mmCIF file of C-alpha atoms in Angstrom:
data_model
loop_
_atom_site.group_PDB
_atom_site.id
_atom_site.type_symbol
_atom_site.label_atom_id
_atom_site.label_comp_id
_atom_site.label_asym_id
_atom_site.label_seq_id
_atom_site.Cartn_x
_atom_site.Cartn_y
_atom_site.Cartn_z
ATOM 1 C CA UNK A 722 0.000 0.000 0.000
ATOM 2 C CA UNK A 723 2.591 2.578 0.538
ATOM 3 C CA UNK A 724 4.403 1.918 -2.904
ATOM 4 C CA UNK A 725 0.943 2.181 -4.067
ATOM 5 C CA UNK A 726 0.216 5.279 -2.201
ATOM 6 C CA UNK A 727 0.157 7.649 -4.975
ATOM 7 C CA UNK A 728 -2.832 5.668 -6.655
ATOM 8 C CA UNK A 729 -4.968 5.976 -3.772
ATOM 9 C CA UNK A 730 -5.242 9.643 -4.849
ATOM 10 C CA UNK A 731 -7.344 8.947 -7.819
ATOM 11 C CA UNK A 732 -9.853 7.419 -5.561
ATOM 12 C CA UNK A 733 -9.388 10.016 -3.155
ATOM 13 C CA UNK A 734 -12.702 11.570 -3.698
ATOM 14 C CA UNK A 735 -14.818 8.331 -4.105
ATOM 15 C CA UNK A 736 -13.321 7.093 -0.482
ATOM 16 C CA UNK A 737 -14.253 10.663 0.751
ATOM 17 C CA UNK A 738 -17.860 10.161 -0.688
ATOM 18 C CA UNK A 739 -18.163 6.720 0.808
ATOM 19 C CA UNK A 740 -16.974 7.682 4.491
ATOM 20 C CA UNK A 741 -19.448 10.592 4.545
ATOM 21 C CA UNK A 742 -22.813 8.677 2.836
ATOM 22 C CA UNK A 743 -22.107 5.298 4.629
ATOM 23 C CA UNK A 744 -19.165 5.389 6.598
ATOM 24 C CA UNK A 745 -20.715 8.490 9.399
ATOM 25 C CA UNK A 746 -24.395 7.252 9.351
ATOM 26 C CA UNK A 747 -23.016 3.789 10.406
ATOM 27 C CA UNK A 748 -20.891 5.366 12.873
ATOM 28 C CA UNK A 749 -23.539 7.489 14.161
ATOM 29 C CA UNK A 750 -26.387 4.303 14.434
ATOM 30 C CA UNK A 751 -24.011 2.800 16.759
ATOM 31 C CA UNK A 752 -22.904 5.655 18.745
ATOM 32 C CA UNK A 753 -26.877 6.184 19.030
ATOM 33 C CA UNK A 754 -27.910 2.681 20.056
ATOM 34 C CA UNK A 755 -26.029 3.537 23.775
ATOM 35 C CA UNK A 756 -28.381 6.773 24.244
ATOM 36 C CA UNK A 757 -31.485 7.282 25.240
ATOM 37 C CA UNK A 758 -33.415 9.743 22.936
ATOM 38 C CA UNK A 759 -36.221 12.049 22.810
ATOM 39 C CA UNK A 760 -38.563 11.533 20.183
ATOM 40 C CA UNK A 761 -36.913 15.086 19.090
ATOM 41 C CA UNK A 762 -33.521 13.525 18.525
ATOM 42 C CA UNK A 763 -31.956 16.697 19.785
ATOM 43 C CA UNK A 764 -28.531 16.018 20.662
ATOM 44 C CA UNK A 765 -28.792 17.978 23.969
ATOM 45 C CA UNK A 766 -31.229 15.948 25.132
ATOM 46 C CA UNK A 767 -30.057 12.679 24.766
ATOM 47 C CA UNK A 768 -29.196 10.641 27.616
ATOM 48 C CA UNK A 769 -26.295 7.805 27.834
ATOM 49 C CA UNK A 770 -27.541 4.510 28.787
ATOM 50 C CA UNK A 771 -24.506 2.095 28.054
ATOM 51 C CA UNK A 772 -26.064 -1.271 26.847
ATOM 52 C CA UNK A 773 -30.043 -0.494 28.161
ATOM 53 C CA UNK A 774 -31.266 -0.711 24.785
ATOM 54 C CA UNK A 775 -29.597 -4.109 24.012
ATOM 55 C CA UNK A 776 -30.618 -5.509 27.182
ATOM 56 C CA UNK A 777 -34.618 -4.275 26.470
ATOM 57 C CA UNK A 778 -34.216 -5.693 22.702
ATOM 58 C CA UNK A 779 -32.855 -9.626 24.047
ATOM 59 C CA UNK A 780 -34.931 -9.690 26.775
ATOM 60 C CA UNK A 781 -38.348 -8.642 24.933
ATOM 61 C CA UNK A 782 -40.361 -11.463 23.421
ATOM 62 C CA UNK A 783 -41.177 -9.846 20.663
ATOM 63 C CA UNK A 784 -37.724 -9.071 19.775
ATOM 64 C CA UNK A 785 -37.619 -13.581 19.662
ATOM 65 C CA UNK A 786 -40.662 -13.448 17.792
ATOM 66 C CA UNK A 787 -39.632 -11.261 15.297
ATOM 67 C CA UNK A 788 -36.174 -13.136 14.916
ATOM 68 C CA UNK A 789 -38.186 -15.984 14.590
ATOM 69 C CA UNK A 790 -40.162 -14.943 11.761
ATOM 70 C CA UNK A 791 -37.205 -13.556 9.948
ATOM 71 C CA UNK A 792 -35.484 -16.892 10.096
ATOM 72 C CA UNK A 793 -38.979 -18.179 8.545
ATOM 73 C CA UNK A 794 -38.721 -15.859 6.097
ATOM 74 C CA UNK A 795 -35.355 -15.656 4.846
ATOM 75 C CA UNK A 796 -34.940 -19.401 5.309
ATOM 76 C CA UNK A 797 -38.122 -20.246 3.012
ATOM 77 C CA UNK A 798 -37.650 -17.707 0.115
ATOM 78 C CA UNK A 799 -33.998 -18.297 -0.341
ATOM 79 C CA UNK A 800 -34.446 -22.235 -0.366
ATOM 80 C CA UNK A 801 -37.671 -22.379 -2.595
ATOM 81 C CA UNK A 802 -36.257 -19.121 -4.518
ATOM 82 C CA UNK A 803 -33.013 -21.024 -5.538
ATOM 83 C CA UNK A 804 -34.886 -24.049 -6.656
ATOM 84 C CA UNK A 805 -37.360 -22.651 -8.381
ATOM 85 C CA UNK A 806 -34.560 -20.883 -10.507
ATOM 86 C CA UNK A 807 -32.324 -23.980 -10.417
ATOM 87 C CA UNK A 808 -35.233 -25.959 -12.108
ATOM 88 C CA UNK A 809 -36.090 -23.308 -14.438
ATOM 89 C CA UNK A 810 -32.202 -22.873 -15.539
ATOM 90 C CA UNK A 811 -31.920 -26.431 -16.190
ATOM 91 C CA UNK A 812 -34.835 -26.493 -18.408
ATOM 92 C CA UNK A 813 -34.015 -23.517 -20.307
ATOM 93 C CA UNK A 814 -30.923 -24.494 -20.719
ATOM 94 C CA UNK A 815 -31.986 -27.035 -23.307
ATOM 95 C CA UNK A 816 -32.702 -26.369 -27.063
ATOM 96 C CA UNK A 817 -36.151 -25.992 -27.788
ATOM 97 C CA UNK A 818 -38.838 -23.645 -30.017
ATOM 98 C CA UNK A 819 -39.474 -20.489 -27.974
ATOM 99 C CA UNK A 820 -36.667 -20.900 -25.440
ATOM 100 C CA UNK A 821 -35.569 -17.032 -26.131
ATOM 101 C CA UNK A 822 -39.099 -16.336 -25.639
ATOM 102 C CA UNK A 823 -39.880 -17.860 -22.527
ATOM 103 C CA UNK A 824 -36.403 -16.755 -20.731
ATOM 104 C CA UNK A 825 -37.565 -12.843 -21.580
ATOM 105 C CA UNK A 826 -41.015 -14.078 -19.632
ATOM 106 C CA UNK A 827 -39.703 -15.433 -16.855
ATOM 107 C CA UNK A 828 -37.584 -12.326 -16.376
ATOM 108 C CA UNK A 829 -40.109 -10.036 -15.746
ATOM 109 C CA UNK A 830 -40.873 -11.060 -12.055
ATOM 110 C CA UNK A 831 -37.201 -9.641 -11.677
ATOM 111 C CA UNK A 832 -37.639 -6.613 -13.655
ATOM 112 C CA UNK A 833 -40.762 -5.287 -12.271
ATOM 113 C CA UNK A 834 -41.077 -3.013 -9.525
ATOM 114 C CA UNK A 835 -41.031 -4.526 -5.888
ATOM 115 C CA UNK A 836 -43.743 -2.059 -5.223
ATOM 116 C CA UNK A 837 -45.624 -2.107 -7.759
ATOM 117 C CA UNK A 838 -45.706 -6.172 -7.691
ATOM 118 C CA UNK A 839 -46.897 -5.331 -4.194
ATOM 119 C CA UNK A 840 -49.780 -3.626 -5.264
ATOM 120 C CA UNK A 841 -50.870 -6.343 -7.613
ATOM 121 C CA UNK A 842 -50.430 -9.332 -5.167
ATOM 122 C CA UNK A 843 -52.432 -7.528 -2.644
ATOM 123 C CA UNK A 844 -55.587 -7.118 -4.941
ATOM 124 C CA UNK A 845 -54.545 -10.628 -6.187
ATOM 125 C CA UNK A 846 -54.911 -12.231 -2.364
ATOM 126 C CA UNK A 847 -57.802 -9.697 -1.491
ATOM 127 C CA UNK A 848 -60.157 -11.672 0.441
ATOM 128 C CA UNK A 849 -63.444 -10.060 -1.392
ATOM 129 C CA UNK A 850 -62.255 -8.971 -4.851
ATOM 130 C CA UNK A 851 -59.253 -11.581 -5.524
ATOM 131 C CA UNK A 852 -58.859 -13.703 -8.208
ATOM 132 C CA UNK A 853 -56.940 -16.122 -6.008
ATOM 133 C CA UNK A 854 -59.522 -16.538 -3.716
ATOM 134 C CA UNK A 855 -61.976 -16.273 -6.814
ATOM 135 C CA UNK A 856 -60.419 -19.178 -8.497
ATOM 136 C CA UNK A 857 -59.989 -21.724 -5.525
ATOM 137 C CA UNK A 858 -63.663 -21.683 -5.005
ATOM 138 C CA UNK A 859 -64.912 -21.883 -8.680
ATOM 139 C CA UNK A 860 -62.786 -25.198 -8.706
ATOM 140 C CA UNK A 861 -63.978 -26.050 -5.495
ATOM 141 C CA UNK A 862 -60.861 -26.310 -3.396
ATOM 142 C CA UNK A 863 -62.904 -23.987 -0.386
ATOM 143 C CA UNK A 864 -66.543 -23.239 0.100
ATOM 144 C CA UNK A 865 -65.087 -19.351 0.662
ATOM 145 C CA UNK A 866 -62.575 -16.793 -0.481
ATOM 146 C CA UNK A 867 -59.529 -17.073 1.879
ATOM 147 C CA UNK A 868 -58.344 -14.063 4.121
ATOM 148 C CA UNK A 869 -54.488 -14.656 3.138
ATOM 149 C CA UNK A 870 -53.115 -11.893 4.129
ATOM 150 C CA UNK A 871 -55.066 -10.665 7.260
ATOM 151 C CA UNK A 872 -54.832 -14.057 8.768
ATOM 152 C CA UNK A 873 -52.177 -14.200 11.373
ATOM 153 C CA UNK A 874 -51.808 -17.650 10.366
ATOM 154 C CA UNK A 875 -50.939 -17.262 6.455
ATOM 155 C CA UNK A 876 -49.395 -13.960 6.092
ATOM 156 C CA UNK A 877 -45.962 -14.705 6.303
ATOM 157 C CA UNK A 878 -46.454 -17.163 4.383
ATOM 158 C CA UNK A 879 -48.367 -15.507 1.597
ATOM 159 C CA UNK A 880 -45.567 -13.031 1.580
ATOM 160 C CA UNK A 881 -43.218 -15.555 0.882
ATOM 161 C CA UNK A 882 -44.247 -16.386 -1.825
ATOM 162 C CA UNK A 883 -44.705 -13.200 -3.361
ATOM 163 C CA UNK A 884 -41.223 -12.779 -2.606
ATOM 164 C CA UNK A 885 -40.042 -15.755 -4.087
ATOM 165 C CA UNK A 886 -42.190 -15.145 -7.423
ATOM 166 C CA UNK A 887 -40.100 -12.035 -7.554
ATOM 167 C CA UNK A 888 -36.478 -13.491 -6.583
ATOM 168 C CA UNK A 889 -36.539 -16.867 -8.544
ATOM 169 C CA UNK A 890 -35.598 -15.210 -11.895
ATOM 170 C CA UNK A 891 -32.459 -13.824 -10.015
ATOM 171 C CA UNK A 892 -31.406 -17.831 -9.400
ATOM 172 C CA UNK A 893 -31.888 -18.532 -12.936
ATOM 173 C CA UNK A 894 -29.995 -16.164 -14.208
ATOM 174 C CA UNK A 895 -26.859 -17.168 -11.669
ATOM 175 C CA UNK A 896 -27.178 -20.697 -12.175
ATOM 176 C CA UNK A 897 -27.602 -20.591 -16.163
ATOM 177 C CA UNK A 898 -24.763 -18.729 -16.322
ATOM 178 C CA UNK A 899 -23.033 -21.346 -14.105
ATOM 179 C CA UNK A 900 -24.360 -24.664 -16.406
ATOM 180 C CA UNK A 901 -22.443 -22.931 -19.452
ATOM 181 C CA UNK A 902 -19.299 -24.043 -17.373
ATOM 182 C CA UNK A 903 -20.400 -27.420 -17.504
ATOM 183 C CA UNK A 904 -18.410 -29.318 -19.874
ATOM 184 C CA UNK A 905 -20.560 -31.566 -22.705
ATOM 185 C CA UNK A 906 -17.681 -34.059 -23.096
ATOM 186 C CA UNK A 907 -18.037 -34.941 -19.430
ATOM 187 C CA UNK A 908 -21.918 -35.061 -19.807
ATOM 188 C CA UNK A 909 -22.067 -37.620 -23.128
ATOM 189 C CA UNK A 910 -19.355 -39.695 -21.208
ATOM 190 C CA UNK A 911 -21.868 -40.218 -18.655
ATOM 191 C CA UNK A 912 -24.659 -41.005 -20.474
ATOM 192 C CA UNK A 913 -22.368 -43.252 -22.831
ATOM 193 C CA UNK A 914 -21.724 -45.194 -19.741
ATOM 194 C CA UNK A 915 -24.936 -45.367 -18.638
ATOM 195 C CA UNK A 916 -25.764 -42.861 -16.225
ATOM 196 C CA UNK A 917 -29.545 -41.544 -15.702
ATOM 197 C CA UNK A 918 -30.140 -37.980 -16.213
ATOM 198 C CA UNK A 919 -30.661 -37.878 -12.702
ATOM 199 C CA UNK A 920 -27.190 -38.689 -12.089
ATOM 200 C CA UNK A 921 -25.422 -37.357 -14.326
ATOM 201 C CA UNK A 922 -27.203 -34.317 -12.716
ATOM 202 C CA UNK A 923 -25.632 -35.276 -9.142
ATOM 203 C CA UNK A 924 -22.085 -36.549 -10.010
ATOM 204 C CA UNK A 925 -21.492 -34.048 -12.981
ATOM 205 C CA UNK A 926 -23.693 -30.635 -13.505
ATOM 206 C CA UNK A 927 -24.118 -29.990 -9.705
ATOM 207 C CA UNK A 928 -20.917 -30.317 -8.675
ATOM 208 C CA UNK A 929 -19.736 -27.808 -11.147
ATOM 209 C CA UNK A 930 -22.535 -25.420 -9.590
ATOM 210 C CA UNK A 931 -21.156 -25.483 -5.971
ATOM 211 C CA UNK A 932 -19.507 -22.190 -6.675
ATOM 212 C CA UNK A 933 -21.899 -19.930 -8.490
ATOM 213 C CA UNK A 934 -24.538 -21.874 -5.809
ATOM 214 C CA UNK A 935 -23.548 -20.786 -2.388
ATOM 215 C CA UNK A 936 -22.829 -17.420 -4.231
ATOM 216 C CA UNK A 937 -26.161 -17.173 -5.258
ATOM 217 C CA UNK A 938 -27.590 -18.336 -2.064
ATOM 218 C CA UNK A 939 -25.803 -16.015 -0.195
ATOM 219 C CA UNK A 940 -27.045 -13.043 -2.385
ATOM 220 C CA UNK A 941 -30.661 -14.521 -1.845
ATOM 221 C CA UNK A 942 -30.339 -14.321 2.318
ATOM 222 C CA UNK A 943 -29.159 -11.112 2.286
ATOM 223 C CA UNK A 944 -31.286 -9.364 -0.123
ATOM 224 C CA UNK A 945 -34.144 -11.199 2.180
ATOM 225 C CA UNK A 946 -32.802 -9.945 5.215
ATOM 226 C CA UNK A 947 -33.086 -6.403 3.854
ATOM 227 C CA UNK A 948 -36.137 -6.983 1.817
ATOM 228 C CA UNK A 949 -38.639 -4.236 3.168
ATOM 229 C CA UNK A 950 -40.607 -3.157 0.414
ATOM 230 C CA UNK A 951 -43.041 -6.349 -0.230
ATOM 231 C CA UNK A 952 -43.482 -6.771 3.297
ATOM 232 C CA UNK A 953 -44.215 -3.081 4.414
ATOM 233 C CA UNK A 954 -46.455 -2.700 1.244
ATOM 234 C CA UNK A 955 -48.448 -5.254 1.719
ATOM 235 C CA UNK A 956 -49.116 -5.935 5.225
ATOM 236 C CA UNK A 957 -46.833 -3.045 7.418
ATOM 237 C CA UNK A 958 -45.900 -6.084 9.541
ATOM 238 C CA UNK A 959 -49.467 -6.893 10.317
ATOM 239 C CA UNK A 960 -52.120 -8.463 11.317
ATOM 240 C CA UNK A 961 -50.474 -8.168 15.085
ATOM 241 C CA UNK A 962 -47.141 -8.185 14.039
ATOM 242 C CA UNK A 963 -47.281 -12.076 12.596
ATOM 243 C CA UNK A 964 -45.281 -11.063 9.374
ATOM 244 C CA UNK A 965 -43.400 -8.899 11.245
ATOM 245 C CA UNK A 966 -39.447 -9.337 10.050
ATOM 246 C CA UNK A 967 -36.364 -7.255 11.650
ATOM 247 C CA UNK A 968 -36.618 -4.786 9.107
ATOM 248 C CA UNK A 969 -39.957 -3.952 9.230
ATOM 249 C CA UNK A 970 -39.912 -3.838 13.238
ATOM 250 C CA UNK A 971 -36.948 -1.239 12.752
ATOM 251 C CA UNK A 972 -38.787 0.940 10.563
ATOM 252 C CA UNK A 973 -41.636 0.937 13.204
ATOM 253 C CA UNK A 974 -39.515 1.202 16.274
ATOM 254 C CA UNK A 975 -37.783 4.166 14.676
ATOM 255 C CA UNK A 976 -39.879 5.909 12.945
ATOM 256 C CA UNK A 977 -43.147 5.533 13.736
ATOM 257 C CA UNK A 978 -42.452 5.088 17.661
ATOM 258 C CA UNK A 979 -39.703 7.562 17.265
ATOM 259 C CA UNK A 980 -38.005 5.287 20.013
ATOM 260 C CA UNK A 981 -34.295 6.407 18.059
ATOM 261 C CA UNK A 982 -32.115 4.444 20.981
ATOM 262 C CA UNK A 983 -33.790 1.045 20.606
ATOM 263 C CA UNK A 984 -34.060 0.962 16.592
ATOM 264 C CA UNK A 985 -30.439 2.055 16.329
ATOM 265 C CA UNK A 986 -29.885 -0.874 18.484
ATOM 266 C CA UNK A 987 -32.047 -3.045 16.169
ATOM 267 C CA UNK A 988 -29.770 -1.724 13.903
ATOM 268 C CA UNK A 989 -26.827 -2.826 15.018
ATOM 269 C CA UNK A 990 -27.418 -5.968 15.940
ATOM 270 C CA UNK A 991 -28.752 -6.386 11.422
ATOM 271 C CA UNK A 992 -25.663 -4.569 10.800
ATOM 272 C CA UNK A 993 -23.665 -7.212 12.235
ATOM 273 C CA UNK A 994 -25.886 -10.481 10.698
ATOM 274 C CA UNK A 995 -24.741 -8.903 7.323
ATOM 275 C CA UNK A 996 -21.192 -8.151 8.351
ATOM 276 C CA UNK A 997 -20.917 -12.280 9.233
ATOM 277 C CA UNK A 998 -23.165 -13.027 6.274
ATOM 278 C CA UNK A 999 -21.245 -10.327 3.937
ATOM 279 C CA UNK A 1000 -17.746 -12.484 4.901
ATOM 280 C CA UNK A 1001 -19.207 -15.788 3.639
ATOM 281 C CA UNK A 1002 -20.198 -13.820 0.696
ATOM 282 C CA UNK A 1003 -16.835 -13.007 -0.101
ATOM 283 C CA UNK A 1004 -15.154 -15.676 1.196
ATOM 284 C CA UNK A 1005 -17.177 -17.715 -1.647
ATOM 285 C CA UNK A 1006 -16.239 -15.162 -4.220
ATOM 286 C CA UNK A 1007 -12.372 -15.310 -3.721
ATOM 287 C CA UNK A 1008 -12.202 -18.753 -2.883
ATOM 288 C CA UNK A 1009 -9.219 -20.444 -5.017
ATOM 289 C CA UNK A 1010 -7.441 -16.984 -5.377
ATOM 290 C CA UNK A 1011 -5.027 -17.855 -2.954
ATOM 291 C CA UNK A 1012 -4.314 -21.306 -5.295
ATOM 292 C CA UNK A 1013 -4.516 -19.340 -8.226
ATOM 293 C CA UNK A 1014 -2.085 -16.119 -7.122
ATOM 294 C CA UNK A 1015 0.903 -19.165 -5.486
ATOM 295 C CA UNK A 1016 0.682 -21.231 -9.261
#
């Protein structure tokens, strides 16, 4: 670095950008999280209360709860996400009449606006005027539209998979890419000795996915930790908090209980779930560098 140290120059003014749009509000969240604040955030006012608001967030059920459902949440889309995608990349990954065609259509969960998609699932699960609910009892499946997402018991759950509708076309794109590293020699050798698709699946084209695959999964949990917009949108958290998910719960903590002390917290304890999830992350994205650089 110090041979180098005439090159940092040049990105001088981008570091200088970064430490005061990133690097001082993450300062400043944790430097808040050990005060106590009015609901005026005046800096006079604020009161120091070491780690109060840490000790209020573990020991609150709620804050459990909330964990709980965010495990549910992040856990189910990123699973049923990646194989949704992982099927669909396979299958488009064969020759066939209309395969440009159907990859543009199965793009445009991925394209469209989270909020606007919002929107349109939450007239689609609309317990009076839905053509979910609509559908299911035209072909009999339920004698009554169901309340899916004012129903404590399937909101999360609805959500999910609104969320994986819109993050499976993400995992197809990563894991398409990764089949074109596949090599075809290895794959006709297989079936020449008699291997069912099904394994040469296992023993040849997966294997060769384990990279862009735990890169892709790890994209998928954290873009589900943070994802706030479908949630907010369509339920705010509700009914009674039951698709409540950290992010959400921050939002309300902070802004609309203006409790600033406690959300930092909340904060703080999300920022560092990405930090350890963020070093996976790029752990599996240098992985065989070291290998690479010694050869």
């Amino acid at each position: 670095m110090w041979n180098s140290r005439t090159d940092y120059l040049y990105v001088a003014p981008a570091i200088f950008v970064m430490l005061i749009v990133i690097g001082y509000p993450i300062y400043y969240t944790i430097e808040l999280s050990f005060f106590n604040t009015p609901a005026s955030l005046s800096l006079a006012d604020k009161t120091f209360n070491g780690l109060d608001n840490y000790v209020t967030i573990l020991t609150s059920p709620i804050f459990w709860k909330v964990t709980w459902q965010t495990v549910v949440w992040t856990t189910l889309s990123t699973f049923f996400a990646f194989v949704l995608g992982l099927g669909a990349a396979l299958a488009l990954n064969r020759e066939f009449a209309g395969r440009g065609f159907l990859r543009g259509l199965l793009l445009i969960p991925w394209v469209v606006s989270a909020v606007a998609a919002s929107y349109v699932w939450k007239w689609l699960y609309h317990s009076d005027f839905g053509v979910i609910g609509a559908l299911m009892v035209q072909f009999g499946l339920t004698d009554h539209p169901i309340n899916f997402i004012d129903n404590t018991t399937t909101s999360l759950y609805a959500l999910i998979v609104v969320n994986v509708w819109k993050e499976f076309s993400f995992a197809m794109i990563m894991l398409m890419a990764g089949l074109q590293t596949v090599p075809d020699s290895l794959l006709r050798a297989a079936q020449v000795d008699g291997a069912s698709a099904w394994q040469r699946f296992w023993h040849v084209t997966f294997p060769h996915l384990a990279g862009v695959s735990t890169v892709t999964v790890l994209l998928l949990a954290v873009q589900n930790f943070n994802s706030f917009i479908i949630p907010w949108v369509m339920t705010s958290g509700g009914p009674a908090g039951s698709s409540d998910i950290w992010i959400t719960h921050i939002y309300q903590i902070a802004f609309g209980r203006q409790r600033w002390g406690v959300g930092a917290a909340y904060a703080v304890i999300l920022f560092i779930v990405m930090m350890v999830l963020g070093y996976f992350y790029v752990r599996a994205l240098t992985k065989g560098d070291e290998s690479r650089a010694g050869a």
